[in-house]
Structures are given as structure tokens and as C-alpha cells.
């Protein structure tokens, strides 16, 4: 981790973190205060709390990192000192590492010049964390907005992330990018489409690109996003179904027919459920084998002098025999029977 040049005092001064939080909150019962004013005053107080919370957790993360690294340097105790330090302050291990990660992210953004210390005040805590976890290009866009004085919440981070996703993707036709750039088509609609298109093989992209190029409007983009999502689900699930893999059929032709009949969503759901069923059957078989093995072992280790254990084994025969019986309701009126035929 790169060291930052600012001293603790300099950074604290730049952040302008208050040592004590004290607000004069509006009286909820004061009818003379207009609703807009009431909400605005609460929002202002809330934003101060968020800034305080963010800065506090960054510094706590730096402190926790120092405690952890000091112990690593000594090489003794195998983390006991660090854990004891957390225990004394009632901090969970997951909370500690979350704050350390936040501190690492802050230091990285500062060290790489992506963000100025004074701009941290413009972030909400969640927005800062989301920015730190974003692509470098998105970090740059967000940091520029923060340095320009913009208030950065998760909404702004998402908008800028969507903008970068839509404008940088080679999958989006040029005229559609122009629509997004001039504001006639919001990038927040394009970004989900791009993410779904990235999951598809190139052979399935041309038709989507032609349709969005011909009709670069919100309704078309939403429809194509849904279709691309269903198509991705279909292809992923179909590739995992052994029943389909071992059969003599043309998946592409089946796909074309589903598209022509406008039932791709149903077909995608079918193969997805088929995948789940095969996985459940495989797990059922291994569990059934385990139940039978344990029942046989317990039978050998017990005798007639243990009638209750023998009774339990007799009751469980419905689950360990080749034909498994399971009631579907408490009354046992409805029973499902599965016969297992296996090749050793």
C-alpha cells in the first residue's frame, strides 16, 4: 500500500471533520414549518452524519490496519493480539476488514491521484465504497464530478457507471451512442442491455444490434434487454442439461422456433428447471447412498438388545430402500415414490 504524504493533522483539517455533532433539528410538531423546509433541514443534518461516518470509518480502517500489520511484523500470536484488540472495542472481524478495505480504497484513490482529499466531503459513505469498487474509468468520472463540487450519492455513481458502460462498449452501434450522448436515450437503459449482450456469443448479437440501430428508443431497448437476458438464460441452462447434451437435437433450431413463437422466456425457464432437476437428482442419489451406508453400519454395530435403535432403522427403510417413499403432507394421504435403478 502506497504511503500518502499528508500528515494526520493536515488531512483532518482538509476534511473539516467536526469533533462533536450537534444539530438543531426542526420540531416535528411545529406546524408553522413548511414541509419542504422541514425535509431540507433534516437532509442537511443527515448528509453531515454521512460525511462524519465515512471519514470515521476510513480512519478506523487505517488504525485497524496498523494494528494488524504491526502484529504481522512481530510474527507472534497468530493474530490473537489483533483479535483481542477488536474484542476490547466490540468490533467484529468482518466489520474490521470492511473498514480496512475502505481505508485501502481511500488511500489508493488518493495515491493514484484519482481523488483529492478535500473532495471526500462530497461523498456519501455508500457512494464512496461503490466508487472504490468501480472500474478505474468510472472512478475518474466520479472523482471529476466530486472535485467539481457535485454531491455524490450512489445514484450519481450508478449514472456515471451506466454512462461509461454504454459509451465505451463496442457492442453499441454508433447512432445509438449518439442518441445517448445527446440525451434522447438515457444510458441507464443502455447499460443493462450492454451487460446482457456481453454474455452472448457473437452469433446472437447481430440481430439485437440491427434492431436497436433501427429503433433506438427506450421501449425497444427494454424489450431487447429482456430478450437478451432470456437468451442468455436459455444458452447457459441448455449447456448444463445432460438430457439435452446426450440427445440428437439442434439447439439453435429449437431456439429459432422459440423466438418465432415468442416463447423464449418459457423455453429458457424450462431448461433452467431441467438443470435444477438434474442437480437435485444427483444430490438425491449421493444422499440416498450415504443414508443406506450409515444404516448398514448402525445395524452391524447394534443388536437385539437395542430395540429402539432397531425401530429407528426400520422406520428409515422407506428412505434407504431402492424405492423411496416420502409423504407430501402431514396426513400422509399423498405419497411420492421414487425407484432408484443404478449401475454400480
mmCIF file of C-alpha atoms in Angstrom:
data_model
loop_
_atom_site.group_PDB
_atom_site.id
_atom_site.type_symbol
_atom_site.label_atom_id
_atom_site.label_comp_id
_atom_site.label_asym_id
_atom_site.label_seq_id
_atom_site.Cartn_x
_atom_site.Cartn_y
_atom_site.Cartn_z
ATOM 1 C CA UNK A 1 0.000 0.000 0.000
ATOM 2 C CA UNK A 2 1.446 3.349 -1.054
ATOM 3 C CA UNK A 3 2.011 5.903 1.701
ATOM 4 C CA UNK A 4 0.249 9.228 1.408
ATOM 5 C CA UNK A 5 2.151 12.403 2.104
ATOM 6 C CA UNK A 6 -0.404 14.287 4.189
ATOM 7 C CA UNK A 7 0.001 14.208 7.950
ATOM 8 C CA UNK A 8 -2.897 13.315 10.188
ATOM 9 C CA UNK A 9 -3.378 16.957 11.154
ATOM 10 C CA UNK A 10 -3.338 18.145 7.532
ATOM 11 C CA UNK A 11 -5.861 15.568 6.383
ATOM 12 C CA UNK A 12 -8.110 16.215 9.353
ATOM 13 C CA UNK A 13 -8.063 19.920 8.581
ATOM 14 C CA UNK A 14 -8.774 19.295 4.911
ATOM 15 C CA UNK A 15 -11.700 17.053 5.707
ATOM 16 C CA UNK A 16 -13.078 19.578 8.187
ATOM 17 C CA UNK A 17 -14.433 16.771 10.304
ATOM 18 C CA UNK A 18 -16.376 18.098 13.299
ATOM 19 C CA UNK A 19 -15.270 16.744 16.650
ATOM 20 C CA UNK A 20 -18.787 16.968 18.049
ATOM 21 C CA UNK A 21 -22.036 16.627 16.166
ATOM 22 C CA UNK A 22 -24.714 18.987 17.367
ATOM 23 C CA UNK A 23 -27.795 19.797 15.334
ATOM 24 C CA UNK A 24 -30.861 21.904 15.905
ATOM 25 C CA UNK A 25 -33.430 19.621 14.370
ATOM 26 C CA UNK A 26 -36.842 21.020 13.431
ATOM 27 C CA UNK A 27 -39.722 20.233 15.774
ATOM 28 C CA UNK A 28 -41.963 17.595 14.100
ATOM 29 C CA UNK A 29 -44.986 19.130 15.853
ATOM 30 C CA UNK A 30 -44.280 22.688 14.673
ATOM 31 C CA UNK A 31 -46.993 23.270 12.062
ATOM 32 C CA UNK A 32 -45.503 26.653 11.082
ATOM 33 C CA UNK A 33 -42.555 24.925 9.393
ATOM 34 C CA UNK A 34 -43.272 24.159 5.762
ATOM 35 C CA UNK A 35 -42.803 20.532 4.702
ATOM 36 C CA UNK A 36 -40.086 21.424 2.181
ATOM 37 C CA UNK A 37 -38.091 23.328 4.805
ATOM 38 C CA UNK A 38 -38.557 20.524 7.320
ATOM 39 C CA UNK A 39 -37.207 17.923 4.857
ATOM 40 C CA UNK A 40 -34.339 20.156 3.737
ATOM 41 C CA UNK A 41 -33.091 20.723 7.287
ATOM 42 C CA UNK A 42 -33.206 17.004 8.025
ATOM 43 C CA UNK A 43 -31.416 16.201 4.763
ATOM 44 C CA UNK A 44 -28.632 18.640 5.608
ATOM 45 C CA UNK A 45 -28.136 17.048 9.032
ATOM 46 C CA UNK A 46 -28.199 13.584 7.503
ATOM 47 C CA UNK A 47 -25.508 14.486 4.960
ATOM 48 C CA UNK A 48 -23.224 15.748 7.714
ATOM 49 C CA UNK A 49 -23.689 12.445 9.548
ATOM 50 C CA UNK A 50 -22.831 10.528 6.394
ATOM 51 C CA UNK A 51 -19.631 12.531 5.895
ATOM 52 C CA UNK A 52 -18.694 12.043 9.519
ATOM 53 C CA UNK A 53 -19.428 8.317 9.254
ATOM 54 C CA UNK A 54 -17.335 7.930 6.099
ATOM 55 C CA UNK A 55 -14.338 9.789 7.453
ATOM 56 C CA UNK A 56 -14.529 7.982 10.786
ATOM 57 C CA UNK A 57 -14.561 4.547 9.147
ATOM 58 C CA UNK A 58 -11.649 5.462 6.858
ATOM 59 C CA UNK A 59 -9.547 6.436 9.856
ATOM 60 C CA UNK A 60 -10.697 3.446 11.883
ATOM 61 C CA UNK A 61 -9.671 1.270 8.944
ATOM 62 C CA UNK A 62 -6.223 2.862 8.917
ATOM 63 C CA UNK A 63 -5.889 2.305 12.671
ATOM 64 C CA UNK A 64 -7.016 -1.325 12.412
ATOM 65 C CA UNK A 65 -4.639 -1.892 9.510
ATOM 66 C CA UNK A 66 -1.766 -0.533 11.591
ATOM 67 C CA UNK A 67 -2.655 -2.863 14.480
ATOM 68 C CA UNK A 68 -2.862 -5.855 12.150
ATOM 69 C CA UNK A 69 0.345 -5.037 10.253
ATOM 70 C CA UNK A 70 2.236 -4.414 13.496
ATOM 71 C CA UNK A 71 1.355 -7.901 14.645
ATOM 72 C CA UNK A 72 2.380 -9.359 11.285
ATOM 73 C CA UNK A 73 5.731 -7.627 11.670
ATOM 74 C CA UNK A 74 6.265 -9.303 15.038
ATOM 75 C CA UNK A 75 5.161 -12.660 13.711
ATOM 76 C CA UNK A 76 3.854 -13.794 17.079
ATOM 77 C CA UNK A 77 0.454 -14.694 18.450
ATOM 78 C CA UNK A 78 -1.033 -15.704 15.072
ATOM 79 C CA UNK A 79 -3.490 -12.817 15.093
ATOM 80 C CA UNK A 80 -4.514 -13.128 18.738
ATOM 81 C CA UNK A 81 -3.413 -9.608 19.580
ATOM 82 C CA UNK A 82 -5.424 -8.158 16.693
ATOM 83 C CA UNK A 83 -8.476 -10.213 17.648
ATOM 84 C CA UNK A 84 -8.151 -9.186 21.293
ATOM 85 C CA UNK A 85 -7.914 -5.557 20.184
ATOM 86 C CA UNK A 86 -11.191 -5.974 18.284
ATOM 87 C CA UNK A 87 -12.832 -7.776 21.190
ATOM 88 C CA UNK A 88 -11.979 -4.997 23.632
ATOM 89 C CA UNK A 89 -13.667 -2.478 21.332
ATOM 90 C CA UNK A 90 -16.603 -4.741 20.436
ATOM 91 C CA UNK A 91 -15.761 -4.784 16.719
ATOM 92 C CA UNK A 92 -16.454 -7.941 14.721
ATOM 93 C CA UNK A 93 -13.794 -9.334 12.415
ATOM 94 C CA UNK A 94 -15.973 -8.711 9.348
ATOM 95 C CA UNK A 95 -16.536 -5.083 10.394
ATOM 96 C CA UNK A 96 -12.812 -4.636 10.923
ATOM 97 C CA UNK A 97 -11.849 -5.932 7.498
ATOM 98 C CA UNK A 98 -14.631 -3.909 5.899
ATOM 99 C CA UNK A 99 -13.135 -0.743 7.389
ATOM 100 C CA UNK A 100 -9.605 -1.812 6.405
ATOM 101 C CA UNK A 101 -10.819 -2.325 2.845
ATOM 102 C CA UNK A 102 -12.412 1.124 2.917
ATOM 103 C CA UNK A 103 -9.131 2.646 4.132
ATOM 104 C CA UNK A 104 -7.185 0.791 1.439
ATOM 105 C CA UNK A 105 -9.592 2.064 -1.206
ATOM 106 C CA UNK A 106 -9.314 5.635 0.066
ATOM 107 C CA UNK A 107 -5.530 5.524 0.123
ATOM 108 C CA UNK A 108 -5.405 4.010 -3.364
ATOM 109 C CA UNK A 109 -7.690 6.679 -4.827
ATOM 110 C CA UNK A 110 -5.631 9.398 -3.138
ATOM 111 C CA UNK A 111 -2.241 7.932 -4.022
ATOM 112 C CA UNK A 112 -3.156 7.411 -7.697
ATOM 113 C CA UNK A 113 -4.371 10.980 -7.941
ATOM 114 C CA UNK A 114 -7.912 9.912 -8.798
ATOM 115 C CA UNK A 115 -9.293 11.900 -5.878
ATOM 116 C CA UNK A 116 -8.349 14.945 -3.841
ATOM 117 C CA UNK A 117 -8.627 14.718 -0.058
ATOM 118 C CA UNK A 118 -10.913 17.727 0.099
ATOM 119 C CA UNK A 119 -13.375 16.070 -2.306
ATOM 120 C CA UNK A 120 -14.171 13.223 0.098
ATOM 121 C CA UNK A 121 -16.628 15.559 1.831
ATOM 122 C CA UNK A 122 -18.806 15.426 -1.275
ATOM 123 C CA UNK A 123 -19.410 11.670 -0.983
ATOM 124 C CA UNK A 124 -21.925 9.690 0.961
ATOM 125 C CA UNK A 125 -20.378 6.620 2.576
ATOM 126 C CA UNK A 126 -22.072 4.106 0.274
ATOM 127 C CA UNK A 127 -21.207 6.157 -2.784
ATOM 128 C CA UNK A 128 -17.548 6.245 -1.761
ATOM 129 C CA UNK A 129 -17.439 2.470 -1.253
ATOM 130 C CA UNK A 130 -19.158 1.908 -4.603
ATOM 131 C CA UNK A 131 -16.723 4.274 -6.316
ATOM 132 C CA UNK A 132 -13.746 2.458 -4.822
ATOM 133 C CA UNK A 133 -15.102 -0.833 -6.201
ATOM 134 C CA UNK A 134 -15.776 0.578 -9.678
ATOM 135 C CA UNK A 135 -13.648 0.398 -12.808
ATOM 136 C CA UNK A 136 -10.802 2.968 -12.987
ATOM 137 C CA UNK A 137 -12.608 4.840 -15.776
ATOM 138 C CA UNK A 138 -15.710 5.188 -13.608
ATOM 139 C CA UNK A 139 -13.583 6.269 -10.641
ATOM 140 C CA UNK A 140 -12.128 9.029 -12.794
ATOM 141 C CA UNK A 141 -15.576 10.264 -13.886
ATOM 142 C CA UNK A 142 -16.907 10.222 -10.321
ATOM 143 C CA UNK A 143 -13.812 11.926 -8.927
ATOM 144 C CA UNK A 144 -14.029 14.686 -11.536
ATOM 145 C CA UNK A 145 -17.664 15.260 -10.591
ATOM 146 C CA UNK A 146 -16.784 15.368 -6.880
ATOM 147 C CA UNK A 147 -13.922 17.784 -7.463
ATOM 148 C CA UNK A 148 -16.325 19.967 -9.416
ATOM 149 C CA UNK A 149 -18.412 20.297 -6.266
ATOM 150 C CA UNK A 150 -21.161 17.811 -7.150
ATOM 151 C CA UNK A 151 -22.806 15.904 -4.314
ATOM 152 C CA UNK A 152 -22.031 12.201 -4.940
ATOM 153 C CA UNK A 153 -24.546 9.593 -3.836
ATOM 154 C CA UNK A 154 -24.994 6.026 -5.073
ATOM 155 C CA UNK A 155 -27.374 7.374 -7.702
ATOM 156 C CA UNK A 156 -24.677 9.584 -9.239
ATOM 157 C CA UNK A 157 -22.169 6.711 -9.179
ATOM 158 C CA UNK A 158 -24.648 4.447 -10.968
ATOM 159 C CA UNK A 159 -25.480 7.106 -13.555
ATOM 160 C CA UNK A 160 -21.818 7.709 -14.358
ATOM 161 C CA UNK A 161 -21.136 3.966 -14.405
ATOM 162 C CA UNK A 162 -24.029 3.433 -16.824
ATOM 163 C CA UNK A 163 -22.755 6.294 -18.963
ATOM 164 C CA UNK A 164 -19.295 4.771 -19.218
ATOM 165 C CA UNK A 165 -20.683 1.259 -19.892
ATOM 166 C CA UNK A 166 -22.900 2.495 -22.712
ATOM 167 C CA UNK A 167 -20.450 4.893 -24.343
ATOM 168 C CA UNK A 168 -17.370 2.669 -24.175
ATOM 169 C CA UNK A 169 -18.924 -0.588 -25.402
ATOM 170 C CA UNK A 170 -18.156 -1.699 -28.953
ATOM 171 C CA UNK A 171 -21.435 -3.637 -28.960
ATOM 172 C CA UNK A 172 -23.494 -0.444 -29.163
ATOM 173 C CA UNK A 173 -23.993 0.920 -32.725
ATOM 174 C CA UNK A 174 -22.633 4.463 -33.338
ATOM 175 C CA UNK A 175 -26.040 6.059 -33.945
ATOM 176 C CA UNK A 176 -27.309 4.641 -30.634
ATOM 177 C CA UNK A 177 -24.299 6.130 -28.831
ATOM 178 C CA UNK A 178 -25.154 9.467 -30.416
ATOM 179 C CA UNK A 179 -28.688 9.201 -29.055
ATOM 180 C CA UNK A 180 -27.254 8.527 -25.588
ATOM 181 C CA UNK A 181 -24.779 11.394 -25.878
ATOM 182 C CA UNK A 182 -27.365 13.992 -26.867
ATOM 183 C CA UNK A 183 -29.721 12.878 -24.103
ATOM 184 C CA UNK A 184 -32.543 11.448 -26.223
ATOM 185 C CA UNK A 185 -31.788 7.928 -24.898
ATOM 186 C CA UNK A 186 -30.628 7.645 -21.296
ATOM 187 C CA UNK A 187 -27.516 5.484 -20.719
ATOM 188 C CA UNK A 188 -29.314 3.891 -17.749
ATOM 189 C CA UNK A 189 -31.436 1.957 -20.261
ATOM 190 C CA UNK A 190 -28.489 1.047 -22.483
ATOM 191 C CA UNK A 191 -26.188 -0.206 -19.713
ATOM 192 C CA UNK A 192 -28.338 -3.273 -18.802
ATOM 193 C CA UNK A 193 -28.592 -4.178 -22.497
ATOM 194 C CA UNK A 194 -24.816 -3.985 -22.900
ATOM 195 C CA UNK A 195 -24.283 -6.190 -19.842
ATOM 196 C CA UNK A 196 -26.667 -8.833 -21.213
ATOM 197 C CA UNK A 197 -25.135 -8.664 -24.692
ATOM 198 C CA UNK A 198 -21.684 -9.264 -23.218
ATOM 199 C CA UNK A 199 -22.900 -12.678 -22.036
ATOM 200 C CA UNK A 200 -23.946 -13.776 -25.531
ATOM 201 C CA UNK A 201 -21.862 -15.395 -28.281
ATOM 202 C CA UNK A 202 -21.202 -13.200 -31.310
ATOM 203 C CA UNK A 203 -23.586 -15.241 -33.472
ATOM 204 C CA UNK A 204 -26.549 -13.919 -31.450
ATOM 205 C CA UNK A 205 -25.526 -10.263 -31.340
ATOM 206 C CA UNK A 206 -26.139 -9.146 -34.926
ATOM 207 C CA UNK A 207 -29.922 -9.276 -34.794
ATOM 208 C CA UNK A 208 -30.040 -7.366 -31.484
ATOM 209 C CA UNK A 209 -27.668 -4.708 -32.818
ATOM 210 C CA UNK A 210 -29.690 -4.308 -36.018
ATOM 211 C CA UNK A 211 -32.945 -3.886 -34.093
ATOM 212 C CA UNK A 212 -31.591 -1.306 -31.658
ATOM 213 C CA UNK A 213 -29.896 0.552 -34.511
ATOM 214 C CA UNK A 214 -33.164 0.696 -36.430
ATOM 215 C CA UNK A 215 -35.244 1.728 -33.402
ATOM 216 C CA UNK A 216 -33.044 3.472 -30.806
ATOM 217 C CA UNK A 217 -35.832 4.177 -28.333
ATOM 218 C CA UNK A 218 -36.476 3.225 -24.718
ATOM 219 C CA UNK A 219 -39.195 0.648 -25.411
ATOM 220 C CA UNK A 220 -37.066 -1.204 -27.955
ATOM 221 C CA UNK A 221 -34.033 -1.187 -25.660
ATOM 222 C CA UNK A 222 -36.094 -2.555 -22.761
ATOM 223 C CA UNK A 223 -37.582 -5.295 -24.947
ATOM 224 C CA UNK A 224 -34.176 -6.285 -26.344
ATOM 225 C CA UNK A 225 -32.686 -6.336 -22.848
ATOM 226 C CA UNK A 226 -35.380 -8.784 -21.749
ATOM 227 C CA UNK A 227 -34.861 -10.925 -24.845
ATOM 228 C CA UNK A 228 -31.079 -10.941 -24.410
ATOM 229 C CA UNK A 229 -31.478 -11.929 -20.761
ATOM 230 C CA UNK A 230 -33.798 -14.823 -21.647
ATOM 231 C CA UNK A 231 -31.483 -15.868 -24.470
ATOM 232 C CA UNK A 232 -28.515 -15.932 -22.092
ATOM 233 C CA UNK A 233 -30.503 -17.984 -19.577
ATOM 234 C CA UNK A 234 -31.517 -20.417 -22.331
ATOM 235 C CA UNK A 235 -27.983 -20.931 -23.643
ATOM 236 C CA UNK A 236 -26.403 -21.258 -20.189
ATOM 237 C CA UNK A 237 -29.009 -23.689 -18.889
ATOM 238 C CA UNK A 238 -29.194 -25.783 -22.067
ATOM 239 C CA UNK A 239 -25.433 -26.301 -21.986
ATOM 240 C CA UNK A 240 -25.734 -27.826 -18.493
ATOM 241 C CA UNK A 241 -28.650 -30.221 -19.096
ATOM 242 C CA UNK A 242 -27.299 -33.714 -19.664
ATOM 243 C CA UNK A 243 -30.615 -34.850 -21.156
ATOM 244 C CA UNK A 244 -30.174 -32.260 -23.925
ATOM 245 C CA UNK A 245 -26.424 -32.819 -24.299
ATOM 246 C CA UNK A 246 -26.903 -36.540 -24.886
ATOM 247 C CA UNK A 247 -29.865 -36.112 -27.249
ATOM 248 C CA UNK A 248 -29.807 -35.762 -31.017
ATOM 249 C CA UNK A 249 -31.269 -32.296 -31.435
ATOM 250 C CA UNK A 250 -30.351 -28.911 -32.866
ATOM 251 C CA UNK A 251 -30.397 -26.346 -30.065
ATOM 252 C CA UNK A 252 -30.055 -23.437 -32.468
ATOM 253 C CA UNK A 253 -33.107 -24.529 -34.457
ATOM 254 C CA UNK A 254 -35.067 -25.013 -31.215
ATOM 255 C CA UNK A 255 -34.013 -21.507 -30.240
ATOM 256 C CA UNK A 256 -35.146 -20.054 -33.567
ATOM 257 C CA UNK A 257 -38.541 -21.709 -33.191
ATOM 258 C CA UNK A 258 -38.913 -20.376 -29.637
ATOM 259 C CA UNK A 259 -38.097 -16.886 -30.899
ATOM 260 C CA UNK A 260 -40.539 -17.189 -33.797
ATOM 261 C CA UNK A 261 -43.325 -18.325 -31.457
ATOM 262 C CA UNK A 262 -42.414 -15.654 -28.882
ATOM 263 C CA UNK A 263 -41.982 -18.273 -26.138
ATOM 264 C CA UNK A 264 -38.263 -17.882 -25.434
ATOM 265 C CA UNK A 265 -38.925 -16.989 -21.795
ATOM 266 C CA UNK A 266 -40.868 -20.230 -21.293
ATOM 267 C CA UNK A 267 -38.188 -22.276 -23.068
ATOM 268 C CA UNK A 268 -35.447 -20.636 -21.000
ATOM 269 C CA UNK A 269 -37.323 -21.338 -17.769
ATOM 270 C CA UNK A 270 -37.893 -24.959 -18.849
ATOM 271 C CA UNK A 271 -34.208 -25.712 -19.427
ATOM 272 C CA UNK A 272 -33.300 -23.871 -16.227
ATOM 273 C CA UNK A 273 -35.716 -26.020 -14.229
ATOM 274 C CA UNK A 274 -34.392 -29.106 -16.025
ATOM 275 C CA UNK A 275 -30.886 -28.176 -14.895
ATOM 276 C CA UNK A 276 -32.101 -27.839 -11.306
ATOM 277 C CA UNK A 277 -33.904 -31.193 -11.516
ATOM 278 C CA UNK A 278 -30.783 -32.996 -12.738
ATOM 279 C CA UNK A 279 -28.707 -31.421 -9.976
ATOM 280 C CA UNK A 280 -31.324 -32.370 -7.378
ATOM 281 C CA UNK A 281 -31.383 -35.953 -8.690
ATOM 282 C CA UNK A 282 -27.601 -36.213 -8.471
ATOM 283 C CA UNK A 283 -27.654 -34.894 -4.913
ATOM 284 C CA UNK A 284 -30.555 -37.216 -4.059
ATOM 285 C CA UNK A 285 -28.601 -40.221 -5.269
ATOM 286 C CA UNK A 286 -25.461 -39.396 -3.269
ATOM 287 C CA UNK A 287 -27.550 -38.653 -0.157
ATOM 288 C CA UNK A 288 -29.514 -41.918 -0.612
ATOM 289 C CA UNK A 289 -26.233 -43.853 -0.857
ATOM 290 C CA UNK A 290 -24.998 -42.187 2.313
ATOM 291 C CA UNK A 291 -28.227 -42.967 4.218
ATOM 292 C CA UNK A 292 -28.001 -46.625 3.184
ATOM 293 C CA UNK A 293 -24.335 -46.864 4.161
ATOM 294 C CA UNK A 294 -24.953 -45.342 7.600
ATOM 295 C CA UNK A 295 -27.994 -47.544 8.170
ATOM 296 C CA UNK A 296 -25.969 -50.671 7.341
ATOM 297 C CA UNK A 297 -23.177 -49.610 9.684
ATOM 298 C CA UNK A 298 -25.576 -48.861 12.528
ATOM 299 C CA UNK A 299 -27.306 -52.227 12.003
ATOM 300 C CA UNK A 300 -23.965 -54.050 12.362
ATOM 301 C CA UNK A 301 -22.974 -52.055 15.456
ATOM 302 C CA UNK A 302 -26.290 -52.721 17.245
ATOM 303 C CA UNK A 303 -28.153 -55.855 18.257
ATOM 304 C CA UNK A 304 -31.482 -57.104 19.541
ATOM 305 C CA UNK A 305 -30.673 -55.600 22.923
ATOM 306 C CA UNK A 306 -31.139 -52.138 21.384
ATOM 307 C CA UNK A 307 -34.782 -52.275 20.300
ATOM 308 C CA UNK A 308 -35.249 -48.511 19.952
ATOM 309 C CA UNK A 309 -32.332 -48.141 17.541
ATOM 310 C CA UNK A 310 -33.647 -51.115 15.574
ATOM 311 C CA UNK A 311 -37.070 -49.484 15.430
ATOM 312 C CA UNK A 312 -35.500 -46.300 14.089
ATOM 313 C CA UNK A 313 -33.712 -48.305 11.391
ATOM 314 C CA UNK A 314 -36.992 -49.996 10.432
ATOM 315 C CA UNK A 315 -38.725 -46.618 10.158
ATOM 316 C CA UNK A 316 -35.954 -45.273 7.913
ATOM 317 C CA UNK A 317 -36.141 -48.204 5.496
ATOM 318 C CA UNK A 318 -38.604 -46.118 3.460
ATOM 319 C CA UNK A 319 -35.677 -43.834 2.659
ATOM 320 C CA UNK A 320 -32.852 -46.363 2.352
ATOM 321 C CA UNK A 321 -34.558 -48.974 0.141
ATOM 322 C CA UNK A 322 -34.429 -48.892 -3.650
ATOM 323 C CA UNK A 323 -37.934 -47.396 -3.609
ATOM 324 C CA UNK A 324 -38.016 -44.166 -1.609
ATOM 325 C CA UNK A 325 -41.331 -43.080 -0.114
ATOM 326 C CA UNK A 326 -41.916 -39.504 1.051
ATOM 327 C CA UNK A 327 -45.292 -38.090 2.165
ATOM 328 C CA UNK A 328 -46.256 -34.766 0.589
ATOM 329 C CA UNK A 329 -48.441 -33.670 3.513
ATOM 330 C CA UNK A 330 -48.875 -34.292 7.237
ATOM 331 C CA UNK A 331 -51.778 -36.694 6.727
ATOM 332 C CA UNK A 332 -49.638 -38.990 4.526
ATOM 333 C CA UNK A 333 -52.562 -39.258 2.112
ATOM 334 C CA UNK A 334 -50.302 -38.128 -0.706
ATOM 335 C CA UNK A 335 -47.069 -40.048 -1.077
ATOM 336 C CA UNK A 336 -44.409 -39.745 -3.757
ATOM 337 C CA UNK A 337 -42.431 -42.900 -4.586
ATOM 338 C CA UNK A 338 -39.133 -42.840 -6.413
ATOM 339 C CA UNK A 339 -37.492 -46.070 -7.568
ATOM 340 C CA UNK A 340 -33.741 -45.816 -7.877
ATOM 341 C CA UNK A 341 -32.210 -48.030 -10.573
ATOM 342 C CA UNK A 342 -28.458 -47.606 -10.600
ATOM 343 C CA UNK A 343 -25.496 -49.285 -12.198
ATOM 344 C CA UNK A 344 -22.622 -49.987 -9.854
#
